[in-house]
PDB file of C-alpha atoms in Angstrom:
ATOM      1  CA  MET A   1     -60.164 -62.555 -56.085  1.00 83.00           C
ATOM      2  CA  ALA A   2     -62.799 -65.126 -57.069  1.00 90.00           C
ATOM      3  CA  SER A   3     -65.963 -65.487 -55.024  1.00 95.00           C
ATOM      4  CA  VAL A   4     -67.498 -68.641 -53.550  1.00 96.00           C
ATOM      5  CA  ASN A   5     -71.169 -69.564 -53.313  1.00 97.00           C
ATOM      6  CA  LYS A   6     -71.300 -72.937 -51.546  1.00 97.00           C
ATOM      7  CA  VAL A   7     -73.938 -74.370 -49.229  1.00 97.00           C
ATOM      8  CA  ILE A   8     -73.590 -77.640 -47.298  1.00 98.00           C
ATOM      9  CA  LEU A   9     -76.591 -78.930 -45.355  1.00 98.00           C
ATOM     10  CA  VAL A  10     -77.280 -82.055 -43.314  1.00 97.00           C
ATOM     11  CA  GLY A  11     -80.889 -82.457 -42.299  1.00 97.00           C
ATOM     12  CA  HIS A  12     -84.249 -84.030 -43.057  1.00 97.00           C
ATOM     13  CA  LEU A  13     -86.671 -83.672 -45.946  1.00 97.00           C
ATOM     14  CA  GLY A  14     -89.903 -81.941 -44.980  1.00 97.00           C
ATOM     15  CA  LYS A  15     -91.851 -83.396 -47.934  1.00 97.00           C
ATOM     16  CA  ASP A  16     -91.277 -85.808 -50.785  1.00 97.00           C
ATOM     17  CA  PRO A  17     -89.627 -84.040 -53.746  1.00 97.00           C
ATOM     18  CA  GLU A  18     -92.138 -82.757 -56.311  1.00 97.00           C
ATOM     19  CA  VAL A  19     -91.039 -82.827 -59.957  1.00 96.00           C
ATOM     20  CA  ARG A  20     -92.218 -80.575 -62.806  1.00 96.00           C
ATOM     21  CA  TYR A  21     -91.318 -80.626 -66.472  1.00 96.00           C
ATOM     22  CA  LEU A  22     -90.647 -77.421 -68.359  1.00 94.00           C
ATOM     23  CA  ASP A  23     -91.349 -76.681 -72.022  1.00 90.00           C
ATOM     24  CA  ASN A  24     -88.244 -78.399 -73.407  1.00 91.00           C
ATOM     25  CA  ASN A  25     -88.728 -81.444 -71.113  1.00 92.00           C
ATOM     26  CA  VAL A  26     -86.242 -80.139 -68.517  1.00 95.00           C
ATOM     27  CA  SER A  27     -87.104 -81.636 -65.131  1.00 96.00           C
ATOM     28  CA  VAL A  28     -86.944 -79.642 -61.915  1.00 97.00           C
ATOM     29  CA  CYS A  29     -87.863 -80.799 -58.424  1.00 97.00           C
ATOM     30  CA  SER A  30     -88.266 -78.901 -55.205  1.00 97.00           C
ATOM     31  CA  PHE A  31     -88.801 -79.720 -51.550  1.00 98.00           C
ATOM     32  CA  PRO A  32     -88.434 -78.198 -48.080  1.00 98.00           C
ATOM     33  CA  PHE A  33     -85.410 -79.278 -46.044  1.00 98.00           C
ATOM     34  CA  ALA A  34     -84.980 -78.869 -42.272  1.00 97.00           C
ATOM     35  CA  THR A  35     -81.760 -78.353 -40.343  1.00 97.00           C
ATOM     36  CA  SER A  36     -81.842 -78.152 -36.548  1.00 96.00           C
ATOM     37  CA  GLU A  37     -79.565 -76.968 -33.803  1.00 95.00           C
ATOM     38  CA  THR A  38     -79.887 -77.441 -30.065  1.00 95.00           C
ATOM     39  CA  TYR A  39     -78.506 -75.073 -27.466  1.00 94.00           C
ATOM     40  CA  THR A  40     -79.016 -74.191 -23.815  1.00 95.00           C
ATOM     41  CA  LYS A  41     -80.486 -70.809 -22.896  1.00 93.00           C
ATOM     42  CA  ASP A  42     -80.965 -69.907 -19.231  1.00 95.00           C
ATOM     43  CA  GLY A  43     -80.595 -73.574 -18.266  1.00 95.00           C
ATOM     44  CA  VAL A  44     -83.310 -74.680 -20.701  1.00 95.00           C
ATOM     45  CA  ARG A  45     -82.527 -76.825 -23.723  1.00 96.00           C
ATOM     46  CA  VAL A  46     -83.806 -75.101 -26.887  1.00 95.00           C
ATOM     47  CA  LYS A  47     -84.142 -76.655 -30.341  1.00 96.00           C
ATOM     48  CA  HIS A  48     -84.228 -74.318 -33.343  1.00 96.00           C
ATOM     49  CA  THR A  49     -85.192 -75.629 -36.790  1.00 97.00           C
ATOM     50  CA  GLU A  50     -84.362 -73.708 -39.949  1.00 97.00           C
ATOM     51  CA  TRP A  51     -86.279 -74.503 -43.163  1.00 97.00           C
ATOM     52  CA  HIS A  52     -84.614 -74.299 -46.591  1.00 97.00           C
ATOM     53  CA  ASN A  53     -86.139 -74.415 -50.080  1.00 97.00           C
ATOM     54  CA  ILE A  54     -84.201 -76.913 -52.211  1.00 98.00           C
ATOM     55  CA  VAL A  55     -84.351 -76.997 -56.023  1.00 98.00           C
ATOM     56  CA  MET A  56     -82.662 -79.634 -58.207  1.00 98.00           C
ATOM     57  CA  TRP A  57     -82.483 -79.780 -62.002  1.00 97.00           C
ATOM     58  CA  ARG A  58     -82.413 -82.364 -64.787  1.00 95.00           C
ATOM     59  CA  ASN A  59     -80.935 -85.792 -63.942  1.00 95.00           C
ATOM     60  CA  LEU A  60     -80.354 -84.796 -60.332  1.00 97.00           C
ATOM     61  CA  ALA A  61     -84.061 -83.923 -60.052  1.00 96.00           C
ATOM     62  CA  GLU A  62     -84.971 -87.367 -61.398  1.00 96.00           C
ATOM     63  CA  MET A  63     -82.622 -89.064 -58.917  1.00 95.00           C
ATOM     64  CA  ALA A  64     -83.962 -86.975 -56.017  1.00 96.00           C
ATOM     65  CA  VAL A  65     -87.535 -88.022 -56.795  1.00 96.00           C
ATOM     66  CA  LYS A  66     -86.402 -91.645 -56.964  1.00 94.00           C
ATOM     67  CA  TYR A  67     -84.294 -91.771 -53.772  1.00 94.00           C
ATOM     68  CA  LEU A  68     -85.301 -88.957 -51.414  1.00 95.00           C
ATOM     69  CA  GLN A  69     -88.382 -89.202 -49.199  1.00 95.00           C
ATOM     70  CA  LYS A  70     -90.019 -87.136 -46.489  1.00 96.00           C
ATOM     71  CA  GLY A  71     -88.237 -87.505 -43.152  1.00 95.00           C
ATOM     72  CA  LYS A  72     -85.053 -89.057 -44.577  1.00 95.00           C
ATOM     73  CA  LEU A  73     -81.660 -87.784 -43.435  1.00 96.00           C
ATOM     74  CA  ALA A  74     -79.579 -86.364 -46.283  1.00 97.00           C
ATOM     75  CA  TYR A  75     -76.452 -84.364 -47.055  1.00 97.00           C
ATOM     76  CA  ILE A  76     -76.989 -81.705 -49.747  1.00 97.00           C
ATOM     77  CA  GLU A  77     -74.411 -79.520 -51.471  1.00 98.00           C
ATOM     78  CA  GLY A  78     -75.351 -76.602 -53.655  1.00 98.00           C
ATOM     79  CA  ARG A  79     -75.379 -72.839 -53.968  1.00 97.00           C
ATOM     80  CA  LEU A  80     -77.649 -70.001 -52.867  1.00 97.00           C
ATOM     81  CA  ARG A  81     -79.805 -68.318 -55.451  1.00 97.00           C
ATOM     82  CA  THR A  82     -82.281 -65.493 -54.925  1.00 96.00           C
ATOM     83  CA  ARG A  83     -84.900 -64.841 -57.570  1.00 94.00           C
ATOM     84  CA  ASN A  84     -87.893 -62.560 -57.792  1.00 96.00           C
ATOM     85  CA  TYR A  85     -91.296 -62.699 -59.430  1.00 93.00           C
ATOM     86  CA  GLU A  86     -94.601 -60.858 -59.447  1.00 95.00           C
ATOM     87  CA  ASP A  87     -97.523 -62.480 -57.667  1.00 94.00           C
ATOM     88  CA  LYS A  88    -101.144 -62.383 -58.880  1.00 95.00           C
ATOM     89  CA  GLU A  89    -101.695 -59.019 -57.170  1.00 96.00           C
ATOM     90  CA  GLY A  90     -98.642 -57.511 -58.926  1.00 95.00           C
ATOM     91  CA  THR A  91     -96.453 -57.462 -55.809  1.00 96.00           C
ATOM     92  CA  ARG A  92     -92.779 -58.257 -56.329  1.00 96.00           C
ATOM     93  CA  ARG A  93     -91.759 -61.289 -54.248  1.00 96.00           C
ATOM     94  CA  TYR A  94     -88.264 -62.575 -53.489  1.00 96.00           C
ATOM     95  CA  VAL A  95     -87.356 -66.220 -52.884  1.00 95.00           C
ATOM     96  CA  THR A  96     -84.009 -67.575 -51.688  1.00 96.00           C
ATOM     97  CA  GLU A  97     -83.342 -71.204 -52.595  1.00 97.00           C
ATOM     98  CA  ILE A  98     -80.520 -73.701 -52.479  1.00 98.00           C
ATOM     99  CA  VAL A  99     -79.841 -75.019 -55.976  1.00 98.00           C
ATOM    100  CA  GLY A 100     -78.717 -78.560 -55.235  1.00 97.00           C
ATOM    101  CA  GLU A 101     -75.660 -79.854 -57.077  1.00 97.00           C
ATOM    102  CA  SER A 102     -75.291 -83.199 -55.272  1.00 97.00           C
ATOM    103  CA  PHE A 103     -76.814 -85.182 -52.428  1.00 96.00           C
ATOM    104  CA  LYS A 104     -76.058 -88.194 -50.252  1.00 95.00           C
ATOM    105  CA  LEU A 105     -78.538 -90.317 -48.349  1.00 94.00           C
ATOM    106  CA  LEU A 106     -77.415 -90.777 -44.766  1.00 94.00           C
ATOM    107  CA  GLY A 107     -78.498 -93.146 -42.033  1.00 83.00           C
ATOM    108  CA  ARG A 108     -78.433 -96.721 -40.834  1.00 77.00           C
ATOM    109  CA  PRO A 109     -79.236 -99.642 -43.157  1.00 72.00           C
ATOM    110  CA  SER A 110     -82.599-100.025 -41.402  1.00 70.00           C
ATOM    111  CA  ASP A 111     -83.460 -96.467 -42.515  1.00 69.00           C
ATOM    112  CA  PHE A 112     -83.532 -97.696 -46.108  1.00 66.00           C
ATOM    113  CA  GLY A 113     -86.022-100.485 -45.385  1.00 64.00           C
ATOM    114  CA  GLN A 114     -87.064-103.020 -48.005  1.00 49.00           C
ATOM    115  CA  THR A 115     -87.561-100.449 -50.769  1.00 50.00           C
ATOM    116  CA  GLY A 116     -84.873-101.982 -52.963  1.00 43.00           C
ATOM    117  CA  LYS A 117     -83.526 -98.520 -53.714  1.00 43.00           C
ATOM    118  CA  THR A 118     -79.830 -99.123 -54.220  1.00 41.00           C
ATOM    119  CA  THR A 119     -77.239 -97.952 -56.722  1.00 39.00           C
ATOM    120  CA  SER A 120     -73.763 -98.997 -57.702  1.00 35.00           C
ATOM    121  CA  GLN A 121     -72.551 -95.901 -55.844  1.00 42.00           C
ATOM    122  CA  GLU A 122     -73.832 -97.264 -52.537  1.00 43.00           C
ATOM    123  CA  GLY A 123     -71.240 -97.979 -49.858  1.00 47.00           C
ATOM    124  CA  GLU A 124     -71.153 -99.322 -46.336  1.00 45.00           C
ATOM    125  CA  LYS A 125     -69.461 -97.134 -43.741  1.00 45.00           C
ATOM    126  CA  SER A 126     -67.376 -98.632 -40.926  1.00 43.00           C
ATOM    127  CA  ASP A 127     -69.929 -97.740 -38.240  1.00 47.00           C
ATOM    128  CA  GLY A 128     -72.710 -99.650 -40.016  1.00 49.00           C
ATOM    129  CA  GLU A 129     -74.254 -96.609 -41.673  1.00 47.00           C
ATOM    130  CA  LYS A 130     -75.101 -96.772 -45.356  1.00 48.00           C
ATOM    131  CA  GLU A 131     -74.329 -93.944 -47.733  1.00 50.00           C
ATOM    132  CA  VAL A 132     -75.670 -93.406 -51.246  1.00 51.00           C
ATOM    133  CA  GLU A 133     -74.071 -90.591 -53.183  1.00 56.00           C
ATOM    134  CA  VAL A 134     -75.588 -88.975 -56.235  1.00 53.00           C
ATOM    135  CA  ASP A 135     -73.701 -86.162 -57.943  1.00 49.00           C
ATOM    136  CA  PHE A 136     -74.943 -84.667 -61.190  1.00 46.00           C
ATOM    137  CA  SER A 137     -73.261 -81.276 -61.029  1.00 48.00           C
ATOM    138  CA  GLU A 138     -74.688 -79.466 -64.005  1.00 47.00           C
ATOM    139  CA  ASN A 139     -74.665 -75.959 -65.330  1.00 43.00           C
ATOM    140  CA  ASP A 140     -78.190 -74.603 -65.127  1.00 46.00           C
ATOM    141  CA  ASP A 141     -77.363 -71.064 -66.289  1.00 44.00           C
ATOM    142  CA  ASP A 142     -79.590 -71.523 -69.356  1.00 42.00           C
ATOM    143  CA  VAL A 143     -82.673 -71.715 -67.110  1.00 43.00           C
ATOM    144  CA  ASP A 144     -82.035 -68.528 -65.116  1.00 45.00           C
ATOM    145  CA  GLY A 145     -84.993 -66.223 -65.106  1.00 43.00           C
ATOM    146  CA  LEU A 146     -87.621 -68.906 -65.705  1.00 40.00           C
ATOM    147  CA  PRO A 147     -90.810 -68.330 -63.683  1.00 41.00           C
ATOM    148  CA  PHE A 148     -90.607 -70.952 -60.900  1.00 38.00           C
TER     149      PHE A 148
END
């Protein structure tokens, strides 16, 4: 039986995406992403926020830097990837990230302000919310094992 590695998140960006360029001009961006849940414990309302490390490659990285901003609500699809590296002291460290394969901006039209950031993929939802979808599903297997 085949396996599935699929992550779907709806939440807010913790920082603006930061882009880097690798040796062969491959772009990669990363940013923290927050998802929250609220529940009641002993009659008290509790909010728990989980932070995720998001990484996007190539054209999707360029689009993320262009359209995503700190605090914005977004839908992100991707897959989990755990990598390891040695820090400056020689200690092996492990990092689990979501490798983004597509994203959608979510929110009301007023959330997009006067930035002029629109695409031909932009659509108006029936409840007045605006949705911008960007999907650059790409195979990034050739960059596995790179030190970042």
